[in-house]
């Protein structure tokens, strides 16, 4: 029996699958876990603009350029929603960004891989956004209200991004032999990083068990990984593309797809800072942040001069 009345009330809300709001009492560990997870999620949305933004000026048509620009803009908006959600926990987004620049907070490992061809943009939409949706839809039922509410809109837009990536890859796969080869090459390079981005195996996950006990996460990393493979494996057949996993096959007894063991050593290496583009991504974000200092200063000055307008906005 819990003796502390605040903790008892908190646990009662968790047990009854209710939402914890910013003004509610919460354990320090719960608050720290949320700040860590939401900040990493926000950083991932912002850093994730870089790989695809790399192709905006080189998109093969005006239509593809407009679609890609809209998608990258969506990712920026997702980052802002999530920083706002984190701020309800009493932390400032400037502090979170400083922690990112210092290497004390992380972002998703998947964004440390290069986009070598136009087909990579489609592969990111299909696979990376597909893995993100698998992870994020359960977050709409997260126990922390602001995070759950932010995820509702994020998931709607990410679902559209995934369909757009599928459509782009389908066009390439059913185009010329050269286009099909380019699409297959992109899938070969993005398949395993996408499977790995759902996190380390459950036996090695540091935070999953407690996050699930608090209702922050609803499914373990391995459960999410299975859901993701079950979703995209049949889609690959429609695309006419072959995932680079010889062990991928339907298991009638389990009612799920079997698949090979991801290279978790690579995941650990990339997360620790030794991926193909870790340094490039961090340096680009830091430079953009420094170059945008005058914009933030101007916005702050305007808000100070027009407090009524700023409050209404």
Short mmCIF file of C-alpha atoms in Angstrom, two decimals, residues 28-275:
data_model
loop_
_atom_site.label_atom_id
_atom_site.label_comp_id
_atom_site.label_asym_id
_atom_site.label_seq_id
_atom_site.Cartn_x
_atom_site.Cartn_y
_atom_site.Cartn_z
CA UNK A 28 10.51 13.01 -10.31
CA UNK A 29 11.41 9.88 -12.25
CA UNK A 30 8.23 10.11 -14.31
CA UNK A 31 8.98 13.75 -15.13
CA UNK A 32 12.61 12.96 -16.05
CA UNK A 33 11.57 10.07 -18.27
CA UNK A 34 9.06 12.22 -20.10
CA UNK A 35 11.53 15.06 -20.62
CA UNK A 36 14.12 12.61 -21.98
CA UNK A 37 11.68 10.90 -24.34
CA UNK A 38 9.82 13.98 -25.57
CA UNK A 39 13.06 15.92 -26.07
CA UNK A 40 14.59 13.05 -28.05
CA UNK A 41 11.43 12.88 -30.13
CA UNK A 42 11.47 16.63 -30.79
CA UNK A 43 15.18 16.60 -31.68
CA UNK A 44 14.53 13.71 -34.07
CA UNK A 45 11.83 15.64 -35.92
CA UNK A 46 14.14 18.63 -36.38
CA UNK A 47 17.32 16.70 -37.26
CA UNK A 48 15.18 14.47 -39.48
CA UNK A 49 14.56 17.41 -41.79
CA UNK A 50 18.17 17.24 -42.98
CA UNK A 51 18.33 13.94 -44.92
CA UNK A 52 15.27 14.72 -47.04
CA UNK A 53 15.90 18.46 -47.18
CA UNK A 54 19.08 17.47 -48.99
CA UNK A 55 16.92 16.64 -52.05
CA UNK A 56 14.56 19.64 -52.19
CA UNK A 57 16.64 21.47 -54.78
CA UNK A 58 17.20 18.25 -56.76
CA UNK A 59 13.69 16.78 -56.83
CA UNK A 60 12.88 15.34 -60.28
CA UNK A 61 9.74 17.43 -60.85
CA UNK A 62 7.92 20.48 -59.52
CA UNK A 63 5.24 18.20 -58.04
CA UNK A 64 7.79 16.10 -56.18
CA UNK A 65 9.54 19.25 -54.97
CA UNK A 66 6.30 20.71 -53.60
CA UNK A 67 5.43 17.44 -51.84
CA UNK A 68 8.88 17.18 -50.28
CA UNK A 69 8.88 20.81 -49.13
CA UNK A 70 5.50 20.31 -47.47
CA UNK A 71 6.74 17.16 -45.73
CA UNK A 72 9.89 18.80 -44.39
CA UNK A 73 7.77 21.72 -43.17
CA UNK A 74 5.50 19.23 -41.39
CA UNK A 75 8.50 17.77 -39.57
CA UNK A 76 9.46 21.23 -38.32
CA UNK A 77 5.94 21.65 -36.98
CA UNK A 78 6.12 18.28 -35.23
CA UNK A 79 9.29 19.37 -33.49
CA UNK A 80 7.60 22.55 -32.28
CA UNK A 81 4.56 20.66 -30.94
CA UNK A 82 6.86 18.35 -29.02
CA UNK A 83 9.08 21.09 -27.59
CA UNK A 84 5.88 22.75 -26.36
CA UNK A 85 4.79 19.49 -24.74
CA UNK A 86 8.18 19.21 -23.01
CA UNK A 87 7.92 22.78 -21.74
CA UNK A 88 4.75 21.90 -19.82
CA UNK A 89 7.06 19.81 -17.60
CA UNK A 90 8.95 22.92 -16.52
CA UNK A 91 11.92 22.71 -18.87
CA UNK A 92 12.85 25.36 -21.45
CA UNK A 93 13.35 24.37 -25.07
CA UNK A 94 16.55 26.44 -25.23
CA UNK A 95 17.93 24.24 -22.46
CA UNK A 96 16.95 21.11 -24.38
CA UNK A 97 18.64 22.36 -27.54
CA UNK A 98 21.79 23.21 -25.56
CA UNK A 99 21.80 19.64 -24.19
CA UNK A 100 21.51 18.32 -27.74
CA UNK A 101 24.45 20.46 -28.88
CA UNK A 102 26.49 19.23 -25.92
CA UNK A 103 25.77 15.61 -26.86
CA UNK A 104 23.87 15.02 -23.60
CA UNK A 105 20.58 14.34 -25.37
CA UNK A 106 20.08 12.22 -28.45
CA UNK A 107 17.88 11.93 -31.51
CA UNK A 108 16.83 8.89 -33.53
CA UNK A 109 19.73 6.85 -34.92
CA UNK A 110 18.03 6.58 -38.33
CA UNK A 111 18.85 10.16 -39.28
CA UNK A 112 22.58 9.49 -39.21
CA UNK A 113 22.46 7.74 -42.59
CA UNK A 114 23.01 9.55 -45.91
CA UNK A 115 20.42 10.03 -48.67
CA UNK A 116 22.42 9.02 -51.73
CA UNK A 117 19.71 8.98 -54.40
CA UNK A 118 16.21 10.32 -54.98
CA UNK A 119 14.84 6.86 -54.15
CA UNK A 120 16.09 7.32 -50.58
CA UNK A 121 13.38 9.94 -50.08
CA UNK A 122 10.73 7.35 -50.93
CA UNK A 123 12.42 4.71 -48.76
CA UNK A 124 12.46 7.10 -45.80
CA UNK A 125 8.77 7.80 -46.28
CA UNK A 126 7.84 4.14 -46.56
CA UNK A 127 10.19 2.54 -44.03
CA UNK A 128 11.36 5.25 -41.61
CA UNK A 129 7.99 6.96 -41.32
CA UNK A 130 6.38 3.51 -41.20
CA UNK A 131 8.53 2.58 -38.20
CA UNK A 132 7.81 5.96 -36.63
CA UNK A 133 4.05 5.46 -37.01
CA UNK A 134 4.30 2.01 -35.46
CA UNK A 135 5.96 3.60 -32.43
CA UNK A 136 3.91 6.78 -32.30
CA UNK A 137 0.30 5.64 -32.68
CA UNK A 138 0.36 3.98 -29.22
CA UNK A 139 1.74 7.27 -27.86
CA UNK A 140 -1.67 8.82 -28.59
CA UNK A 141 -2.69 6.87 -25.46
CA UNK A 142 0.35 7.98 -23.45
CA UNK A 143 -0.43 8.69 -19.81
CA UNK A 144 0.89 12.26 -20.08
CA UNK A 145 -1.83 14.45 -21.58
CA UNK A 146 0.15 17.05 -23.55
CA UNK A 147 2.32 14.39 -25.21
CA UNK A 148 -0.67 12.23 -26.12
CA UNK A 149 -2.58 15.17 -27.60
CA UNK A 150 0.40 16.35 -29.64
CA UNK A 151 0.76 12.86 -31.09
CA UNK A 152 -2.75 12.83 -32.53
CA UNK A 153 -1.90 15.42 -35.17
CA UNK A 154 1.65 14.15 -35.63
CA UNK A 155 0.38 10.65 -36.41
CA UNK A 156 -2.16 11.89 -38.94
CA UNK A 157 0.55 13.73 -40.84
CA UNK A 158 3.11 10.91 -40.50
CA UNK A 159 0.56 8.46 -41.92
CA UNK A 160 0.24 10.69 -44.97
CA UNK A 161 4.04 10.85 -45.25
CA UNK A 162 4.25 7.06 -45.20
CA UNK A 163 1.68 6.73 -47.98
CA UNK A 164 3.49 9.37 -50.02
CA UNK A 165 6.79 7.50 -49.63
CA UNK A 166 5.09 4.27 -50.73
CA UNK A 167 3.67 6.01 -53.79
CA UNK A 168 7.06 7.47 -54.71
CA UNK A 169 8.78 4.10 -54.42
CA UNK A 170 5.97 2.42 -56.38
CA UNK A 171 6.46 4.88 -59.25
CA UNK A 172 10.18 4.15 -59.32
CA UNK A 173 9.81 0.40 -58.93
CA UNK A 174 7.37 0.24 -61.83
CA UNK A 175 9.34 2.65 -64.00
CA UNK A 176 12.44 1.95 -66.03
CA UNK A 177 14.84 -0.86 -65.10
CA UNK A 178 17.26 1.79 -63.85
CA UNK A 179 14.59 3.33 -61.62
CA UNK A 180 13.65 -0.08 -60.25
CA UNK A 181 17.29 -0.79 -59.46
CA UNK A 182 17.60 2.58 -57.69
CA UNK A 183 14.49 1.83 -55.60
CA UNK A 184 15.78 -1.62 -54.66
CA UNK A 185 19.16 -0.18 -53.69
CA UNK A 186 17.46 2.34 -51.39
CA UNK A 187 15.44 -0.40 -49.71
CA UNK A 188 18.59 -2.49 -49.30
CA UNK A 189 20.24 0.37 -47.40
CA UNK A 190 17.27 1.57 -45.32
CA UNK A 191 15.61 -1.71 -44.35
CA UNK A 192 17.81 -2.74 -41.43
CA UNK A 193 18.34 0.75 -39.97
CA UNK A 194 14.53 1.12 -39.96
CA UNK A 195 14.09 -2.20 -38.15
CA UNK A 196 16.79 -1.21 -35.67
CA UNK A 197 15.41 2.29 -35.01
CA UNK A 198 12.65 0.82 -32.85
CA UNK A 199 15.28 0.41 -30.16
CA UNK A 200 17.50 -2.23 -28.61
CA UNK A 201 16.08 -5.67 -27.78
CA UNK A 202 13.89 -5.80 -24.71
CA UNK A 203 16.61 -7.59 -22.75
CA UNK A 204 18.90 -4.57 -23.23
CA UNK A 205 16.40 -1.71 -23.06
CA UNK A 206 17.17 0.61 -20.16
CA UNK A 207 13.90 2.51 -19.95
CA UNK A 208 11.14 0.38 -21.51
CA UNK A 209 9.93 -1.56 -18.47
CA UNK A 210 9.46 1.51 -16.27
CA UNK A 211 7.99 3.57 -19.12
CA UNK A 212 5.44 0.83 -19.74
CA UNK A 213 4.61 0.61 -16.03
CA UNK A 214 3.90 4.34 -16.05
CA UNK A 215 1.82 4.13 -19.23
CA UNK A 216 4.24 6.28 -21.23
CA UNK A 217 4.92 3.40 -23.61
CA UNK A 218 2.28 0.82 -24.45
CA UNK A 219 4.40 -1.82 -26.17
CA UNK A 220 7.96 -3.05 -25.82
CA UNK A 221 10.63 -2.48 -28.47
CA UNK A 222 10.44 -6.05 -29.74
CA UNK A 223 6.64 -5.94 -29.92
CA UNK A 224 6.83 -2.73 -31.96
CA UNK A 225 9.48 -4.25 -34.22
CA UNK A 226 7.24 -7.23 -34.94
CA UNK A 227 4.29 -4.94 -35.70
CA UNK A 228 6.43 -2.92 -38.10
CA UNK A 229 7.69 -5.96 -40.02
CA UNK A 230 4.15 -7.39 -40.19
CA UNK A 231 2.98 -4.10 -41.72
CA UNK A 232 5.68 -3.51 -44.34
CA UNK A 233 6.49 -7.06 -45.46
CA UNK A 234 3.28 -7.47 -47.52
CA UNK A 235 3.63 -3.89 -48.78
CA UNK A 236 7.03 -4.83 -50.23
CA UNK A 237 5.30 -7.44 -52.40
CA UNK A 238 3.00 -4.77 -53.84
CA UNK A 239 6.01 -2.53 -54.47
CA UNK A 240 7.81 -5.33 -56.27
CA UNK A 241 10.85 -4.81 -54.03
CA UNK A 242 12.68 -7.37 -51.91
CA UNK A 243 13.77 -6.58 -48.35
CA UNK A 244 17.39 -7.65 -47.79
CA UNK A 245 16.46 -10.31 -45.24
CA UNK A 246 16.60 -13.95 -46.43
CA UNK A 247 14.84 -15.04 -43.24
CA UNK A 248 11.76 -12.88 -43.88
CA UNK A 249 8.77 -15.19 -44.31
CA UNK A 250 5.23 -15.63 -43.03
CA UNK A 251 4.88 -17.99 -40.07
CA UNK A 252 1.41 -19.50 -40.11
CA UNK A 253 1.75 -20.93 -36.61
CA UNK A 254 2.69 -17.59 -35.04
CA UNK A 255 0.46 -15.47 -37.25
CA UNK A 256 3.41 -13.14 -37.80
CA UNK A 257 6.38 -12.71 -40.10
CA UNK A 258 9.67 -14.24 -39.06
CA UNK A 259 12.68 -12.06 -39.73
CA UNK A 260 16.43 -12.03 -39.17
CA UNK A 261 18.35 -10.66 -36.22
CA UNK A 262 19.05 -6.92 -36.59
CA UNK A 263 22.63 -5.75 -36.19
CA UNK A 264 22.22 -4.19 -32.77
CA UNK A 265 25.96 -3.62 -32.56
CA UNK A 266 25.60 -1.19 -35.45
CA UNK A 267 22.71 0.48 -33.63
CA UNK A 268 24.85 0.92 -30.52
CA UNK A 269 27.69 2.33 -32.62
CA UNK A 270 25.46 4.87 -34.39
CA UNK A 271 23.71 5.91 -31.17
CA UNK A 272 27.10 6.44 -29.51
CA UNK A 273 28.07 8.91 -32.26
CA UNK A 274 29.93 6.80 -34.81
CA UNK A 275 27.38 6.66 -37.61
#
